[in-house]
Every structure is written in C-alpha cells, then in structure tokens.
Amino acid sequence: QVQLVESGGGLVQTGGSLRLSCAVSGRTAIYYARGWFRRAPGKDSEFVAAISWNGGSTYYADSVKGRFTISRDNAKNTVSLQMNSLKPEDTAMYYCVADRSSSMSRRGVDWDYWGQGTQVTVSS
C-alpha cells in the first residue's frame, strides 16, 4: 500500500516562497513518477509539475514555469516543490501524486496515488 503525506503549506504574501514536501511509504515507490496537482475553490484539479523516477525529466505547467521547482530524494523517498514568487492565483490545495506507469500525464485520472493535500494561501 502506497501512502503519500504532504507538508509545508501555509499562508504567505505575494512574492514570497514556500517549500512543499511529500513523504511516500513503500520502497517500490522510488521507481514511480511523482508530481503535484492543485485545486482552487470551485475549479478542477490542475497539473503543476512532475518528475521522473530518477529525476532526469521534469515537466511544469506554463503557469508555474520559472517559479516552481520539483525535486526528489529517493534515498529519503521524498519529493519536494519549491515555490518562489508566489501569486494570489497560486492559492489552492496542493496534492502530491505518484504513478506506477511513469507516464507523467497532465491528467489527474492517470495518477494512481494521491495524498490528502496541503493548503497554500497567497495573500495580496
């Protein structure tokens, strides 16, 4: 059973930074693609970023490219999302995801495992 647990959310002012982390249980999960999605109130889930199992490939939504950085530490079985230059429109619940197939799809339905989420609020 793979479980994902996010941490690091909070309240920050426009232009500030936050670092989200996601710990995963299950040793085989180090071979899974990992990623982040977010959901703002009243909106559908939105792809944010993804990283391949060995960290060799990363993908970002256009809305966060250049501001967010995804990374992973397979020794610790964690993935992180460094968020800089935050904007009010980044306010959302952020979810850590994992995918056995490593497709790194931008569609939420293609990811096998989801965490419970951590709230990020950016004040203007």
JSON list of C-alpha atoms in Angstrom, two decimals:
[
{"chain": "A", "resi": 1, "resn": "GLN", "atom": "CA", "xyz": [0.00, 0.00, 0.00]},
{"chain": "A", "resi": 2, "resn": "VAL", "atom": "CA", "xyz": [1.43, 3.35, -1.07]},
{"chain": "A", "resi": 3, "resn": "GLN", "atom": "CA", "xyz": [0.59, 6.36, 1.07]},
{"chain": "A", "resi": 4, "resn": "LEU", "atom": "CA", "xyz": [1.55, 9.96, 0.39]},
{"chain": "A", "resi": 5, "resn": "VAL", "atom": "CA", "xyz": [1.75, 12.62, 3.10]},
{"chain": "A", "resi": 6, "resn": "GLU", "atom": "CA", "xyz": [2.25, 16.29, 2.23]},
{"chain": "A", "resi": 7, "resn": "SER", "atom": "CA", "xyz": [3.63, 19.03, 4.44]},
{"chain": "A", "resi": 8, "resn": "GLY", "atom": "CA", "xyz": [4.82, 22.61, 4.17]},
{"chain": "A", "resi": 9, "resn": "GLY", "atom": "CA", "xyz": [1.72, 24.51, 3.17]},
{"chain": "A", "resi": 10, "resn": "GLY", "atom": "CA", "xyz": [0.70, 27.76, 4.78]},
{"chain": "A", "resi": 11, "resn": "LEU", "atom": "CA", "xyz": [-0.05, 31.45, 4.36]},
{"chain": "A", "resi": 12, "resn": "VAL", "atom": "CA", "xyz": [2.41, 33.68, 2.54]},
{"chain": "A", "resi": 13, "resn": "GLN", "atom": "CA", "xyz": [2.35, 37.15, 1.00]},
{"chain": "A", "resi": 14, "resn": "THR", "atom": "CA", "xyz": [2.57, 37.81, -2.72]},
{"chain": "A", "resi": 15, "resn": "GLY", "atom": "CA", "xyz": [6.15, 37.38, -3.89]},
{"chain": "A", "resi": 16, "resn": "GLY", "atom": "CA", "xyz": [7.01, 35.03, -1.04]},
{"chain": "A", "resi": 17, "resn": "SER", "atom": "CA", "xyz": [8.19, 31.43, -1.09]},
{"chain": "A", "resi": 18, "resn": "LEU", "atom": "CA", "xyz": [7.10, 28.09, 0.28]},
{"chain": "A", "resi": 19, "resn": "ARG", "atom": "CA", "xyz": [8.52, 24.59, 0.07]},
{"chain": "A", "resi": 20, "resn": "LEU", "atom": "CA", "xyz": [6.17, 21.64, -0.03]},
{"chain": "A", "resi": 21, "resn": "SER", "atom": "CA", "xyz": [7.36, 18.14, 0.79]},
{"chain": "A", "resi": 22, "resn": "CYS", "atom": "CA", "xyz": [5.78, 14.75, 0.26]},
{"chain": "A", "resi": 23, "resn": "ALA", "atom": "CA", "xyz": [6.82, 11.57, 2.00]},
{"chain": "A", "resi": 24, "resn": "VAL", "atom": "CA", "xyz": [5.78, 8.26, 0.49]},
{"chain": "A", "resi": 25, "resn": "SER", "atom": "CA", "xyz": [5.57, 4.86, 2.11]},
{"chain": "A", "resi": 26, "resn": "GLY", "atom": "CA", "xyz": [6.52, 1.73, 0.20]},
{"chain": "A", "resi": 27, "resn": "ARG", "atom": "CA", "xyz": [10.02, 1.04, -1.05]},
{"chain": "A", "resi": 28, "resn": "THR", "atom": "CA", "xyz": [8.89, 0.35, -4.66]},
{"chain": "A", "resi": 29, "resn": "ALA", "atom": "CA", "xyz": [7.57, 3.88, -4.88]},
{"chain": "A", "resi": 30, "resn": "ILE", "atom": "CA", "xyz": [11.07, 5.16, -5.57]},
{"chain": "A", "resi": 31, "resn": "TYR", "atom": "CA", "xyz": [10.53, 3.83, -9.11]},
{"chain": "A", "resi": 32, "resn": "TYR", "atom": "CA", "xyz": [7.30, 5.77, -9.58]},
{"chain": "A", "resi": 33, "resn": "ALA", "atom": "CA", "xyz": [6.93, 9.08, -11.33]},
{"chain": "A", "resi": 34, "resn": "ARG", "atom": "CA", "xyz": [5.96, 11.76, -8.83]},
{"chain": "A", "resi": 35, "resn": "GLY", "atom": "CA", "xyz": [4.15, 15.02, -9.21]},
{"chain": "A", "resi": 36, "resn": "TRP", "atom": "CA", "xyz": [1.96, 17.78, -7.84]},
{"chain": "A", "resi": 37, "resn": "PHE", "atom": "CA", "xyz": [-1.53, 18.89, -8.70]},
{"chain": "A", "resi": 38, "resn": "ARG", "atom": "CA", "xyz": [-3.57, 21.69, -7.20]},
{"chain": "A", "resi": 39, "resn": "ARG", "atom": "CA", "xyz": [-7.23, 22.52, -6.85]},
{"chain": "A", "resi": 40, "resn": "ALA", "atom": "CA", "xyz": [-8.55, 26.01, -6.22]},
{"chain": "A", "resi": 41, "resn": "PRO", "atom": "CA", "xyz": [-12.05, 26.52, -4.80]},
{"chain": "A", "resi": 42, "resn": "GLY", "atom": "CA", "xyz": [-14.67, 25.99, -7.48]},
{"chain": "A", "resi": 43, "resn": "LYS", "atom": "CA", "xyz": [-12.15, 24.76, -10.05]},
{"chain": "A", "resi": 44, "resn": "ASP", "atom": "CA", "xyz": [-10.95, 21.42, -11.38]},
{"chain": "A", "resi": 45, "resn": "SER", "atom": "CA", "xyz": [-7.64, 19.88, -10.45]},
{"chain": "A", "resi": 46, "resn": "GLU", "atom": "CA", "xyz": [-4.72, 21.41, -12.31]},
{"chain": "A", "resi": 47, "resn": "PHE", "atom": "CA", "xyz": [-1.39, 19.81, -13.15]},
{"chain": "A", "resi": 48, "resn": "VAL", "atom": "CA", "xyz": [1.52, 21.66, -11.57]},
{"chain": "A", "resi": 49, "resn": "ALA", "atom": "CA", "xyz": [4.71, 19.63, -12.03]},
{"chain": "A", "resi": 50, "resn": "ALA", "atom": "CA", "xyz": [6.06, 16.11, -12.49]},
{"chain": "A", "resi": 51, "resn": "ILE", "atom": "CA", "xyz": [9.40, 14.36, -12.18]},
{"chain": "A", "resi": 52, "resn": "SER", "atom": "CA", "xyz": [10.59, 11.00, -13.47]},
{"chain": "A", "resi": 53, "resn": "TRP", "atom": "CA", "xyz": [11.69, 8.25, -11.10]},
{"chain": "A", "resi": 54, "resn": "ASN", "atom": "CA", "xyz": [15.37, 9.10, -11.40]},
{"chain": "A", "resi": 55, "resn": "GLY", "atom": "CA", "xyz": [14.87, 12.87, -11.54]},
{"chain": "A", "resi": 56, "resn": "GLY", "atom": "CA", "xyz": [16.15, 13.03, -15.11]},
{"chain": "A", "resi": 57, "resn": "SER", "atom": "CA", "xyz": [12.99, 14.56, -16.55]},
{"chain": "A", "resi": 58, "resn": "THR", "atom": "CA", "xyz": [10.78, 17.30, -15.17]},
{"chain": "A", "resi": 59, "resn": "TYR", "atom": "CA", "xyz": [7.65, 18.96, -16.53]},
{"chain": "A", "resi": 60, "resn": "TYR", "atom": "CA", "xyz": [5.82, 22.08, -15.43]},
{"chain": "A", "resi": 61, "resn": "ALA", "atom": "CA", "xyz": [2.57, 23.82, -16.13]},
{"chain": "A", "resi": 62, "resn": "ASP", "atom": "CA", "xyz": [3.12, 27.03, -18.07]},
{"chain": "A", "resi": 63, "resn": "SER", "atom": "CA", "xyz": [1.61, 28.98, -15.18]},
{"chain": "A", "resi": 64, "resn": "VAL", "atom": "CA", "xyz": [4.41, 27.96, -12.79]},
{"chain": "A", "resi": 65, "resn": "LYS", "atom": "CA", "xyz": [7.37, 27.51, -15.12]},
{"chain": "A", "resi": 66, "resn": "GLY", "atom": "CA", "xyz": [10.34, 29.52, -13.95]},
{"chain": "A", "resi": 67, "resn": "ARG", "atom": "CA", "xyz": [8.88, 29.98, -10.45]},
{"chain": "A", "resi": 68, "resn": "PHE", "atom": "CA", "xyz": [8.42, 26.42, -9.17]},
{"chain": "A", "resi": 69, "resn": "THR", "atom": "CA", "xyz": [11.00, 23.63, -8.99]},
{"chain": "A", "resi": 70, "resn": "ILE", "atom": "CA", "xyz": [10.23, 19.97, -8.39]},
{"chain": "A", "resi": 71, "resn": "SER", "atom": "CA", "xyz": [12.89, 17.64, -7.00]},
{"chain": "A", "resi": 72, "resn": "ARG", "atom": "CA", "xyz": [13.14, 14.25, -5.35]},
{"chain": "A", "resi": 73, "resn": "ASP", "atom": "CA", "xyz": [15.37, 12.38, -2.95]},
{"chain": "A", "resi": 74, "resn": "ASN", "atom": "CA", "xyz": [14.98, 8.64, -3.49]},
{"chain": "A", "resi": 75, "resn": "ALA", "atom": "CA", "xyz": [17.20, 7.84, -0.52]},
{"chain": "A", "resi": 76, "resn": "LYS", "atom": "CA", "xyz": [14.59, 9.51, 1.68]},
{"chain": "A", "resi": 77, "resn": "ASN", "atom": "CA", "xyz": [11.64, 8.60, -0.56]},
{"chain": "A", "resi": 78, "resn": "THR", "atom": "CA", "xyz": [10.50, 12.20, -0.71]},
{"chain": "A", "resi": 79, "resn": "VAL", "atom": "CA", "xyz": [9.59, 14.72, -3.38]},
{"chain": "A", "resi": 80, "resn": "SER", "atom": "CA", "xyz": [9.59, 18.50, -2.92]},
{"chain": "A", "resi": 81, "resn": "LEU", "atom": "CA", "xyz": [8.12, 21.51, -4.64]},
{"chain": "A", "resi": 82, "resn": "GLN", "atom": "CA", "xyz": [9.97, 24.78, -4.16]},
{"chain": "A", "resi": 83, "resn": "MET", "atom": "CA", "xyz": [7.60, 27.65, -4.92]},
{"chain": "A", "resi": 84, "resn": "ASN", "atom": "CA", "xyz": [9.00, 31.14, -5.43]},
{"chain": "A", "resi": 85, "resn": "SER", "atom": "CA", "xyz": [7.46, 34.44, -6.49]},
{"chain": "A", "resi": 86, "resn": "LEU", "atom": "CA", "xyz": [4.07, 33.25, -5.33]},
{"chain": "A", "resi": 87, "resn": "LYS", "atom": "CA", "xyz": [0.95, 34.94, -6.63]},
{"chain": "A", "resi": 88, "resn": "PRO", "atom": "CA", "xyz": [-2.61, 35.05, -5.28]},
{"chain": "A", "resi": 89, "resn": "GLU", "atom": "CA", "xyz": [-3.68, 32.80, -8.17]},
{"chain": "A", "resi": 90, "resn": "ASP", "atom": "CA", "xyz": [-1.41, 30.08, -6.75]},
{"chain": "A", "resi": 91, "resn": "THR", "atom": "CA", "xyz": [-3.80, 29.76, -3.81]},
{"chain": "A", "resi": 92, "resn": "ALA", "atom": "CA", "xyz": [-5.09, 26.19, -3.77]},
{"chain": "A", "resi": 93, "resn": "MET", "atom": "CA", "xyz": [-4.95, 22.82, -2.09]},
{"chain": "A", "resi": 94, "resn": "TYR", "atom": "CA", "xyz": [-1.80, 21.10, -3.33]},
{"chain": "A", "resi": 95, "resn": "TYR", "atom": "CA", "xyz": [-1.75, 17.34, -3.78]},
{"chain": "A", "resi": 96, "resn": "CYS", "atom": "CA", "xyz": [1.23, 15.03, -4.07]},
{"chain": "A", "resi": 97, "resn": "VAL", "atom": "CA", "xyz": [0.74, 12.22, -6.59]},
{"chain": "A", "resi": 98, "resn": "ALA", "atom": "CA", "xyz": [2.54, 9.07, -7.70]},
{"chain": "A", "resi": 99, "resn": "ASP", "atom": "CA", "xyz": [2.21, 6.96, -10.85]},
{"chain": "A", "resi": 100, "resn": "ARG", "atom": "CA", "xyz": [3.36, 3.38, -11.36]},
{"chain": "A", "resi": 101, "resn": "SER", "atom": "CA", "xyz": [3.39, 3.70, -15.15]},
{"chain": "A", "resi": 102, "resn": "SER", "atom": "CA", "xyz": [5.67, 6.75, -15.12]},
{"chain": "A", "resi": 103, "resn": "SER", "atom": "CA", "xyz": [3.65, 8.38, -17.90]},
{"chain": "A", "resi": 104, "resn": "MET", "atom": "CA", "xyz": [3.82, 11.77, -16.12]},
{"chain": "A", "resi": 105, "resn": "SER", "atom": "CA", "xyz": [0.47, 12.64, -17.60]},
{"chain": "A", "resi": 106, "resn": "ARG", "atom": "CA", "xyz": [-1.02, 16.09, -17.10]},
{"chain": "A", "resi": 107, "resn": "ARG", "atom": "CA", "xyz": [-4.39, 14.42, -16.44]},
{"chain": "A", "resi": 108, "resn": "GLY", "atom": "CA", "xyz": [-5.21, 13.72, -12.84]},
{"chain": "A", "resi": 109, "resn": "VAL", "atom": "CA", "xyz": [-7.05, 10.49, -13.63]},
{"chain": "A", "resi": 110, "resn": "ASP", "atom": "CA", "xyz": [-3.81, 8.95, -14.89]},
{"chain": "A", "resi": 111, "resn": "TRP", "atom": "CA", "xyz": [-2.09, 9.16, -11.50]},
{"chain": "A", "resi": 112, "resn": "ASP", "atom": "CA", "xyz": [-2.50, 6.12, -9.24]},
{"chain": "A", "resi": 113, "resn": "TYR", "atom": "CA", "xyz": [-1.95, 7.58, -5.78]},
{"chain": "A", "resi": 114, "resn": "TRP", "atom": "CA", "xyz": [-2.91, 10.88, -4.18]},
{"chain": "A", "resi": 115, "resn": "GLY", "atom": "CA", "xyz": [-2.11, 12.45, -0.84]},
{"chain": "A", "resi": 116, "resn": "GLN", "atom": "CA", "xyz": [-4.61, 14.27, 1.36]},
{"chain": "A", "resi": 117, "resn": "GLY", "atom": "CA", "xyz": [-3.38, 17.68, 0.31]},
{"chain": "A", "resi": 118, "resn": "THR", "atom": "CA", "xyz": [-1.81, 20.73, 1.95]},
{"chain": "A", "resi": 119, "resn": "GLN", "atom": "CA", "xyz": [-3.29, 24.23, 1.71]},
{"chain": "A", "resi": 120, "resn": "VAL", "atom": "CA", "xyz": [-1.33, 27.08, 0.20]},
{"chain": "A", "resi": 121, "resn": "THR", "atom": "CA", "xyz": [-2.76, 30.59, 0.56]},
{"chain": "A", "resi": 122, "resn": "VAL", "atom": "CA", "xyz": [-1.12, 33.62, -1.02]},
{"chain": "A", "resi": 123, "resn": "SER", "atom": "CA", "xyz": [-2.37, 36.97, 0.22]},
{"chain": "A", "resi": 124, "resn": "SER", "atom": "CA", "xyz": [-2.35, 40.05, -2.00]}
]
